[in-house]
Amino acid sequence: MAQKMKALVKKFAKPGIWMYEVPVPETGSNDVLIKIHKTAICGTDIHIYNWDEWAQKTIPVPMVIGHEYVGEIAAMGSNVQDVKIGELVSGEGHIVCGHCRNCRAGRRHLCPNTMGVGVNRSGCFAEYLSIPVTNVWHCDPRIPEDLFSIFDPFGNATHTALSFDLLGEDVLITGAGPIGIMAAAIVKHAGARNVVITDVNPYRLGLAKKVGVTRAVDVSKEKLPDIVKELGMTEGFDVGLEMSGNPHALNDMIDVMFHGGKIALLGLLPNQTVINWEKVIFNGLNLKGIYGREMFETWYKMQAMVQSGLDITPVITHHFAIKDYEQGFEIMKSGNSGKIILNWVD
Ligand code: NAD
Ligand code: ZN
């Protein structure tokens, strides 16, 4: 095997991302080495690219970044048994400790010692990635590889959307980013009545319409209470999925929830976000924070939903060969995209 590989490296503590030759990562006795086929760009990668405050305090330099991928098993450690060379795999990007109370109870998504692939340790924007075999997802080869390359954010959408009962419910999603749009498709698939999604970006609201939302609302032009009336909803929304990270969006949501409504919070809100606590308390709202994906129930649900007809393909808007990665990052930064896939093999 080649000792060196191409990778996108956060090499310097300043804006940018650079293609370098780096050593192929080592494969420990419980690890697999994955030959990467496709990767996708996440909002987190843009934070790292821009070298914002979060990235500066989080990302070690130099490091290979990236955490959304699909590829094939190229090698495995001596303790690894349940994978085959050449098998199509994706992988959970949160590497958990395995010995804390939550890990031992099977609640691995709540492990306090989580390490992120491409955030705290070497990532997948490379020809090869090494991860513990416990993080491998075995891909159904009947499903297109493009979809597996976005299973990580699809998993964020799935974990959030399936947190609450959806059948016959009215659901509000704030933020029509890639994750909000995938959540809208899931919520419809799971039998919601009205699915309303908000944003301020017309391109993204247009994409949301392609997954069949009841209403895509530009909150810079329309007000949610008017939409509630228009749809003949007498009580307010039963379920809210906050996927913008914008404090105004959360407050808009709290204003239109039914008493006893349930809100899942995925978007990363600023710490100083102020909300109307009186409404939360007197209206008996339930707020639930979401981090990552449940290991591996979320992954089972994703694969099963695709097998049973869920179509999230409208969220994939661009493909680039890896040599043109800068174009992919530029378009992602513009906000006028859904998911952008970078191909590592021809
Ligand atoms: P994104 O930034 O692409 O999408 C957010 C969308 O919100 C954008 O389209 C933006 O125009 C829209 N928006 C801005 N202001 C708004 C407002 N007032 N009302 C409605 N919409 C508004 O992000 P994404 O990749 O789709 O991810 C969604 C959120 O989830 C982000 O905040 C991201 O950081 C977060 N995230 C959290 C986790 C987790 O584990 N908790 C994992 C992945 C992503
Ligand atoms: Zn743990």
Short mmCIF file of C-alpha atoms and ligand atoms in Angstrom, two decimals:
data_model
loop_
_atom_site.label_atom_id
_atom_site.label_comp_id
_atom_site.label_asym_id
_atom_site.label_seq_id
_atom_site.Cartn_x
_atom_site.Cartn_y
_atom_site.Cartn_z
CA MET A 1 0.00 0.00 0.00
CA ALA A 2 1.10 3.57 -0.75
CA GLN A 3 2.76 5.14 2.25
CA LYS A 4 1.67 8.62 1.26
CA MET A 5 -1.76 9.89 0.30
CA LYS A 6 -3.47 13.10 -0.83
CA ALA A 7 -5.48 14.89 1.84
CA LEU A 8 -7.13 18.23 2.57
CA VAL A 9 -5.18 19.54 5.53
CA LYS A 10 -5.83 22.42 7.91
CA LYS A 11 -2.14 23.13 7.80
CA PHE A 12 -1.97 26.71 9.07
CA ALA A 13 -3.82 28.68 11.75
CA LYS A 14 -5.48 31.01 9.23
CA PRO A 15 -8.39 30.87 6.73
CA GLY A 16 -8.10 28.21 4.03
CA ILE A 17 -7.67 24.49 3.47
CA TRP A 18 -4.81 22.96 1.53
CA MET A 19 -4.12 19.79 -0.45
CA TYR A 20 -0.97 17.99 0.77
CA GLU A 21 0.68 14.61 0.67
CA VAL A 22 0.55 13.11 4.16
CA PRO A 23 1.31 9.64 5.57
CA VAL A 24 -1.46 7.04 5.23
CA PRO A 25 -2.89 6.70 8.78
CA GLU A 26 -1.92 3.68 10.86
CA THR A 27 -4.43 0.89 11.37
CA GLY A 28 -4.48 -0.22 15.02
CA SER A 29 -5.50 -3.74 16.01
CA ASN A 30 -9.19 -2.74 16.40
CA ASP A 31 -9.25 -0.33 13.43
CA VAL A 32 -10.18 -0.49 9.77
CA LEU A 33 -8.54 1.44 6.97
CA ILE A 34 -11.13 2.85 4.57
CA LYS A 35 -10.30 3.83 1.00
CA ILE A 36 -12.44 6.94 0.51
CA HIS A 37 -14.76 7.12 -2.52
CA LYS A 38 -16.82 10.23 -1.79
CA THR A 39 -16.93 12.91 0.88
CA ALA A 40 -19.39 15.73 1.55
CA ILE A 41 -18.79 19.22 2.91
CA CYS A 42 -20.43 20.08 6.25
CA GLY A 43 -21.05 23.51 7.80
CA THR A 44 -18.42 22.51 10.37
CA ASP A 45 -15.83 22.26 7.58
CA ILE A 46 -16.69 25.84 6.59
CA HIS A 47 -16.09 27.00 10.19
CA ILE A 48 -12.72 25.26 10.01
CA TYR A 49 -11.98 26.74 6.59
CA ASN A 50 -12.87 30.26 7.77
CA TRP A 51 -10.88 29.74 10.98
CA ASP A 52 -13.53 31.37 13.15
CA GLU A 53 -13.45 31.61 16.94
CA TRP A 54 -14.88 28.10 17.44
CA ALA A 55 -12.36 26.56 15.01
CA GLN A 56 -9.43 28.39 16.62
CA LYS A 57 -10.21 26.97 20.05
CA THR A 58 -11.15 23.48 18.80
CA ILE A 59 -9.07 22.34 15.82
CA PRO A 60 -5.47 21.18 16.27
CA VAL A 61 -3.18 22.33 13.44
CA PRO A 62 -2.05 20.61 11.28
CA MET A 63 -4.88 18.09 10.85
CA VAL A 64 -6.74 16.34 8.02
CA ILE A 65 -10.38 17.48 8.27
CA GLY A 66 -13.75 16.07 7.09
CA HIS A 67 -16.24 13.62 8.60
CA GLU A 68 -18.88 12.81 5.93
CA TYR A 69 -17.83 9.94 3.68
CA VAL A 70 -18.36 6.60 2.01
CA GLY A 71 -15.65 4.21 0.92
CA GLU A 72 -14.47 0.62 0.96
CA ILE A 73 -12.49 -1.45 3.44
CA ALA A 74 -8.83 -1.50 2.36
CA ALA A 75 -7.20 -3.10 5.41
CA MET A 76 -8.02 -4.12 8.97
CA GLY A 77 -6.34 -4.70 12.31
CA SER A 78 -5.66 -8.13 13.80
CA ASN A 79 -8.70 -8.10 16.16
CA VAL A 80 -11.19 -7.12 13.45
CA GLN A 81 -13.51 -9.86 12.26
CA ASP A 82 -16.83 -8.62 10.96
CA VAL A 83 -15.78 -6.70 7.84
CA LYS A 84 -14.50 -7.80 4.43
CA ILE A 85 -11.89 -6.23 2.17
CA GLY A 86 -13.70 -4.24 -0.53
CA GLU A 87 -16.93 -3.96 1.47
CA LEU A 88 -18.79 -0.64 1.08
CA VAL A 89 -18.86 1.28 4.37
CA SER A 90 -19.62 4.64 5.91
CA GLY A 91 -18.94 5.50 9.52
CA GLU A 92 -20.12 7.21 12.65
CA GLY A 93 -17.98 10.34 13.16
CA HIS A 94 -18.28 10.36 16.96
CA ILE A 95 -15.73 8.07 18.57
CA VAL A 96 -16.87 7.26 22.08
CA CYS A 97 -14.92 5.95 25.07
CA GLY A 98 -16.75 2.63 25.53
CA HIS A 99 -16.35 2.57 29.32
CA CYS A 100 -18.34 5.49 30.77
CA ARG A 101 -21.79 4.93 32.32
CA ASN A 102 -23.65 6.01 29.15
CA CYS A 103 -21.51 3.90 26.82
CA ARG A 104 -21.98 0.87 29.05
CA ALA A 105 -25.74 1.48 29.08
CA GLY A 106 -25.88 1.58 25.26
CA ARG A 107 -26.44 5.35 25.17
CA ARG A 108 -23.28 6.00 23.23
CA HIS A 109 -24.55 9.29 21.74
CA LEU A 110 -24.44 10.67 25.30
CA CYS A 111 -20.81 9.71 25.99
CA PRO A 112 -19.08 12.68 27.66
CA ASN A 113 -15.71 11.65 26.22
CA THR A 114 -16.69 11.83 22.53
CA MET A 115 -13.97 12.60 19.98
CA GLY A 116 -14.93 13.90 16.53
CA VAL A 117 -13.43 12.55 13.30
CA GLY A 118 -12.07 15.56 11.39
CA VAL A 119 -12.57 17.79 14.44
CA ASN A 120 -10.50 16.32 17.29
CA ARG A 121 -8.66 13.66 15.26
CA SER A 122 -7.66 13.00 11.67
CA GLY A 123 -10.59 13.18 9.22
CA CYS A 124 -11.85 11.73 5.94
CA PHE A 125 -10.91 14.38 3.36
CA ALA A 126 -8.14 12.04 2.27
CA GLU A 127 -7.53 8.96 0.18
CA TYR A 128 -7.60 6.84 3.36
CA LEU A 129 -9.20 7.09 6.81
CA SER A 130 -8.55 4.90 9.84
CA ILE A 131 -11.35 4.45 12.41
CA PRO A 132 -12.24 1.88 15.10
CA VAL A 133 -14.27 -0.97 13.62
CA THR A 134 -17.01 -0.21 16.17
CA ASN A 135 -17.71 2.99 14.20
CA VAL A 136 -18.22 1.28 10.85
CA TRP A 137 -21.61 1.31 9.13
CA HIS A 138 -22.14 -1.57 6.69
CA CYS A 139 -23.80 -0.05 3.60
CA ASP A 140 -26.59 -1.72 1.68
CA PRO A 141 -24.97 -1.76 -1.78
CA ARG A 142 -28.37 -1.29 -3.45
CA ILE A 143 -28.44 2.30 -2.14
CA PRO A 144 -26.45 4.87 -4.19
CA GLU A 145 -23.06 5.82 -2.73
CA ASP A 146 -23.96 9.53 -2.92
CA LEU A 147 -26.52 8.98 -0.18
CA PHE A 148 -24.09 7.17 2.11
CA SER A 149 -21.64 10.06 1.78
CA ILE A 150 -24.21 12.24 3.58
CA PHE A 151 -25.39 9.71 6.19
CA ASP A 152 -23.73 11.76 8.94
CA PRO A 153 -25.90 14.92 8.49
CA PHE A 154 -28.86 12.77 7.38
CA GLY A 155 -28.37 11.14 10.78
CA ASN A 156 -28.54 14.49 12.56
CA ALA A 157 -31.82 15.14 10.75
CA THR A 158 -33.13 11.65 11.56
CA HIS A 159 -32.14 11.72 15.23
CA THR A 160 -33.82 15.11 15.66
CA ALA A 161 -36.94 14.40 13.58
CA LEU A 162 -37.65 10.99 15.13
CA SER A 163 -37.26 12.27 18.70
CA PHE A 164 -41.03 12.67 18.93
CA ASP A 165 -44.19 11.02 17.62
CA LEU A 166 -44.96 12.57 14.20
CA LEU A 167 -47.98 10.68 12.87
CA GLY A 168 -50.77 13.16 12.09
CA GLU A 169 -48.90 16.01 13.80
CA ASP A 170 -48.21 19.55 12.61
CA VAL A 171 -44.46 20.11 12.46
CA LEU A 172 -42.46 23.33 12.20
CA ILE A 173 -38.83 23.22 11.08
CA THR A 174 -36.82 26.44 11.43
CA GLY A 175 -33.84 26.57 9.03
CA ALA A 176 -33.90 25.06 5.53
CA GLY A 177 -30.22 24.21 5.48
CA PRO A 178 -29.33 20.71 4.25
CA ILE A 179 -30.26 19.22 7.62
CA GLY A 180 -33.59 21.07 7.86
CA ILE A 181 -34.52 19.97 4.33
CA MET A 182 -33.68 16.32 5.06
CA ALA A 183 -35.67 16.56 8.30
CA ALA A 184 -38.66 17.85 6.34
CA ALA A 185 -38.51 14.83 4.02
CA ILE A 186 -38.27 12.46 7.02
CA VAL A 187 -41.15 14.10 8.88
CA LYS A 188 -43.39 13.75 5.82
CA HIS A 189 -42.29 10.12 5.35
CA ALA A 190 -43.17 9.48 9.01
CA GLY A 191 -46.74 10.66 8.51
CA ALA A 192 -46.93 14.27 9.72
CA ARG A 193 -49.96 16.32 8.61
CA ASN A 194 -48.52 19.80 7.97
CA VAL A 195 -44.78 20.30 7.50
CA VAL A 196 -43.82 23.97 7.56
CA ILE A 197 -40.19 25.01 7.04
CA THR A 198 -38.72 28.50 7.43
CA ASP A 199 -35.60 30.25 6.15
CA VAL A 200 -34.54 33.63 4.82
CA ASN A 201 -32.71 32.20 1.79
CA PRO A 202 -34.95 31.77 -1.31
CA TYR A 203 -32.60 29.20 -2.90
CA ARG A 204 -32.93 26.93 0.11
CA LEU A 205 -36.67 27.43 0.43
CA GLY A 206 -36.86 26.35 -3.23
CA LEU A 207 -34.96 23.16 -2.41
CA ALA A 208 -37.27 22.48 0.53
CA LYS A 209 -40.27 22.63 -1.81
CA LYS A 210 -38.72 19.75 -3.80
CA VAL A 211 -39.09 17.39 -0.82
CA GLY A 212 -42.80 18.20 -0.63
CA VAL A 213 -43.22 20.49 2.39
CA THR A 214 -46.70 21.88 2.97
CA ARG A 215 -45.33 25.42 3.13
CA ALA A 216 -41.85 26.94 2.75
CA VAL A 217 -41.93 30.28 4.55
CA ASP A 218 -39.53 33.18 4.03
CA VAL A 219 -39.68 34.75 7.50
CA SER A 220 -38.30 38.01 6.16
CA LYS A 221 -41.54 38.38 4.18
CA GLU A 222 -44.22 36.32 5.95
CA LYS A 223 -45.20 35.77 9.58
CA LEU A 224 -45.75 32.33 11.07
CA PRO A 225 -49.04 33.16 12.88
CA ASP A 226 -50.51 34.01 9.44
CA ILE A 227 -49.39 30.63 8.09
CA VAL A 228 -51.00 28.86 11.06
CA LYS A 229 -54.30 30.55 10.14
CA GLU A 230 -53.88 29.90 6.42
CA LEU A 231 -53.42 26.15 7.06
CA GLY A 232 -56.52 26.07 9.29
CA MET A 233 -54.49 24.99 12.31
CA THR A 234 -56.41 25.97 15.41
CA GLU A 235 -53.90 25.16 18.10
CA GLY A 236 -50.31 25.69 16.94
CA PHE A 237 -47.54 23.26 16.11
CA ASP A 238 -47.22 19.97 17.97
CA VAL A 239 -43.54 19.45 17.14
CA GLY A 240 -40.77 21.96 16.44
CA LEU A 241 -37.33 21.14 15.04
CA GLU A 242 -34.88 24.04 15.45
CA MET A 243 -32.27 23.65 12.70
CA SER A 244 -31.06 27.19 12.03
CA GLY A 245 -29.04 28.06 15.13
CA ASN A 246 -30.68 31.49 14.93
CA PRO A 247 -32.23 32.94 18.16
CA HIS A 248 -35.00 34.73 16.21
CA ALA A 249 -36.01 31.42 14.65
CA LEU A 250 -36.28 29.75 18.06
CA ASN A 251 -38.37 32.62 19.42
CA ASP A 252 -40.64 32.54 16.34
CA MET A 253 -41.09 28.83 17.01
CA ILE A 254 -41.89 29.18 20.71
CA ASP A 255 -44.59 31.73 19.80
CA VAL A 256 -46.51 29.29 17.58
CA MET A 257 -46.24 26.03 19.55
CA PHE A 258 -49.34 24.31 20.94
CA HIS A 259 -49.45 23.96 24.72
CA GLY A 260 -47.48 20.85 25.61
CA GLY A 261 -45.61 21.03 22.30
CA LYS A 262 -42.23 19.40 21.87
CA ILE A 263 -39.13 21.14 20.53
CA ALA A 264 -35.87 19.45 19.52
CA LEU A 265 -32.84 21.73 19.34
CA LEU A 266 -30.15 20.78 16.82
CA GLY A 267 -29.01 24.22 15.59
CA LEU A 268 -26.05 25.61 17.53
CA LEU A 269 -27.52 28.67 19.24
CA PRO A 270 -25.27 31.38 20.65
CA ASN A 271 -24.77 30.96 24.42
CA GLN A 272 -26.34 34.36 25.12
CA THR A 273 -29.61 33.47 23.31
CA VAL A 274 -32.61 34.89 25.17
CA ILE A 275 -35.97 33.12 24.91
CA ASN A 276 -39.43 33.74 26.32
CA TRP A 277 -39.26 31.45 29.37
CA GLU A 278 -42.78 32.42 30.43
CA LYS A 279 -44.10 30.72 27.29
CA VAL A 280 -41.88 27.68 27.80
CA ILE A 281 -43.09 27.25 31.37
CA PHE A 282 -46.76 28.29 31.27
CA ASN A 283 -47.34 26.51 27.94
CA GLY A 284 -45.65 23.36 29.21
CA LEU A 285 -43.19 23.07 26.32
CA ASN A 286 -40.65 20.25 26.22
CA LEU A 287 -37.16 21.15 24.99
CA LYS A 288 -34.67 18.47 24.00
CA GLY A 289 -31.05 19.06 22.95
CA ILE A 290 -29.69 16.82 20.19
CA TYR A 291 -26.08 15.93 19.54
CA GLY A 292 -24.99 13.63 16.76
CA ARG A 293 -26.73 10.37 16.04
CA GLU A 294 -27.87 7.46 18.19
CA MET A 295 -25.42 4.61 17.74
CA PHE A 296 -26.63 2.81 15.82
CA GLU A 297 -30.41 3.04 15.92
CA THR A 298 -30.35 6.27 13.90
CA TRP A 299 -28.27 4.52 11.23
CA TYR A 300 -30.74 1.62 11.04
CA LYS A 301 -33.64 4.05 10.67
CA MET A 302 -31.85 5.97 7.90
CA GLN A 303 -31.11 2.90 5.83
CA ALA A 304 -34.60 1.50 6.45
CA MET A 305 -36.32 4.76 5.49
CA VAL A 306 -34.37 4.93 2.20
CA GLN A 307 -35.22 1.28 1.54
CA SER A 308 -38.90 2.09 2.14
CA GLY A 309 -39.01 5.00 -0.31
CA LEU A 310 -37.71 8.11 1.49
CA ASP A 311 -36.12 10.37 -1.14
CA ILE A 312 -33.54 12.87 0.13
CA THR A 313 -31.72 13.22 -3.21
CA PRO A 314 -32.99 16.79 -3.88
CA VAL A 315 -30.68 17.98 -1.07
CA ILE A 316 -27.60 16.94 -3.10
CA THR A 317 -26.99 19.89 -5.44
CA HIS A 318 -23.32 19.75 -6.51
CA HIS A 319 -20.54 17.26 -7.32
CA PHE A 320 -16.85 18.06 -7.81
CA ALA A 321 -13.70 16.06 -8.43
CA ILE A 322 -11.46 16.47 -5.39
CA LYS A 323 -8.93 18.53 -7.37
CA ASP A 324 -11.66 21.20 -7.65
CA TYR A 325 -12.36 21.25 -3.91
CA GLU A 326 -11.94 25.04 -3.67
CA GLN A 327 -14.98 25.51 -5.93
CA GLY A 328 -17.01 23.26 -3.64
CA PHE A 329 -16.03 25.24 -0.56
CA GLU A 330 -16.80 28.55 -2.33
CA ILE A 331 -20.31 27.45 -3.29
CA MET A 332 -20.97 26.01 0.19
CA LYS A 333 -19.88 29.34 1.71
CA SER A 334 -22.31 31.24 -0.54
CA GLY A 335 -25.29 29.47 1.09
CA ASN A 336 -26.72 28.76 -2.37
CA SER A 337 -26.30 25.00 -2.21
CA GLY A 338 -27.57 21.89 -0.57
CA LYS A 339 -25.03 19.13 0.03
CA ILE A 340 -21.85 19.24 -2.04
CA ILE A 341 -20.10 15.95 -2.79
CA LEU A 342 -16.37 15.67 -3.54
CA ASN A 343 -15.30 12.58 -5.50
CA TRP A 344 -11.97 10.99 -4.54
CA VAL A 345 -12.00 8.33 -7.25
CA ASP A 346 -12.75 8.77 -10.97
P1 NAD B 1 -26.92 25.65 7.70
O1 NAD B 1 -26.18 26.76 8.34
O2 NAD B 1 -26.58 25.26 6.31
O3 NAD B 1 -28.49 25.99 7.73
C1 NAD B 1 -29.09 26.88 8.60
C2 NAD B 1 -30.19 27.63 7.83
O4 NAD B 1 -30.87 28.49 8.74
C3 NAD B 1 -29.62 28.50 6.71
O5 NAD B 1 -30.19 28.11 5.46
C4 NAD B 1 -30.03 29.90 7.14
O6 NAD B 1 -30.35 30.75 6.04
C5 NAD B 1 -31.26 29.61 8.01
N1 NAD B 1 -31.67 30.73 8.87
C6 NAD B 1 -30.94 31.79 9.31
N2 NAD B 1 -31.71 32.62 10.03
C7 NAD B 1 -32.95 32.08 10.08
C8 NAD B 1 -34.18 32.48 10.69
N3 NAD B 1 -34.30 33.61 11.42
N4 NAD B 1 -35.26 31.67 10.52
C9 NAD B 1 -35.16 30.54 9.79
N5 NAD B 1 -34.03 30.12 9.20
C10 NAD B 1 -32.94 30.88 9.34
O7 NAD B 1 -26.79 24.41 8.66
P2 NAD B 1 -27.04 22.83 8.52
O8 NAD B 1 -25.81 22.18 8.05
O9 NAD B 1 -28.32 22.55 7.81
O10 NAD B 1 -27.17 22.51 10.09
C11 NAD B 1 -28.27 23.05 10.82
C12 NAD B 1 -27.83 23.50 12.20
O11 NAD B 1 -27.49 22.35 13.00
C13 NAD B 1 -26.59 24.40 12.25
O12 NAD B 1 -26.77 25.35 13.30
C14 NAD B 1 -25.48 23.44 12.62
O13 NAD B 1 -24.39 24.09 13.25
C15 NAD B 1 -26.20 22.51 13.56
N6 NAD B 1 -25.65 21.16 13.71
C16 NAD B 1 -25.77 20.59 14.94
C17 NAD B 1 -25.36 19.29 15.14
C18 NAD B 1 -25.55 18.64 16.47
O14 NAD B 1 -25.09 17.51 16.65
N7 NAD B 1 -26.23 19.31 17.40
C19 NAD B 1 -24.81 18.56 14.08
C20 NAD B 1 -24.72 19.15 12.82
C21 NAD B 1 -25.16 20.45 12.65
ZN ZN B 2 -18.32 6.88 26.88
#
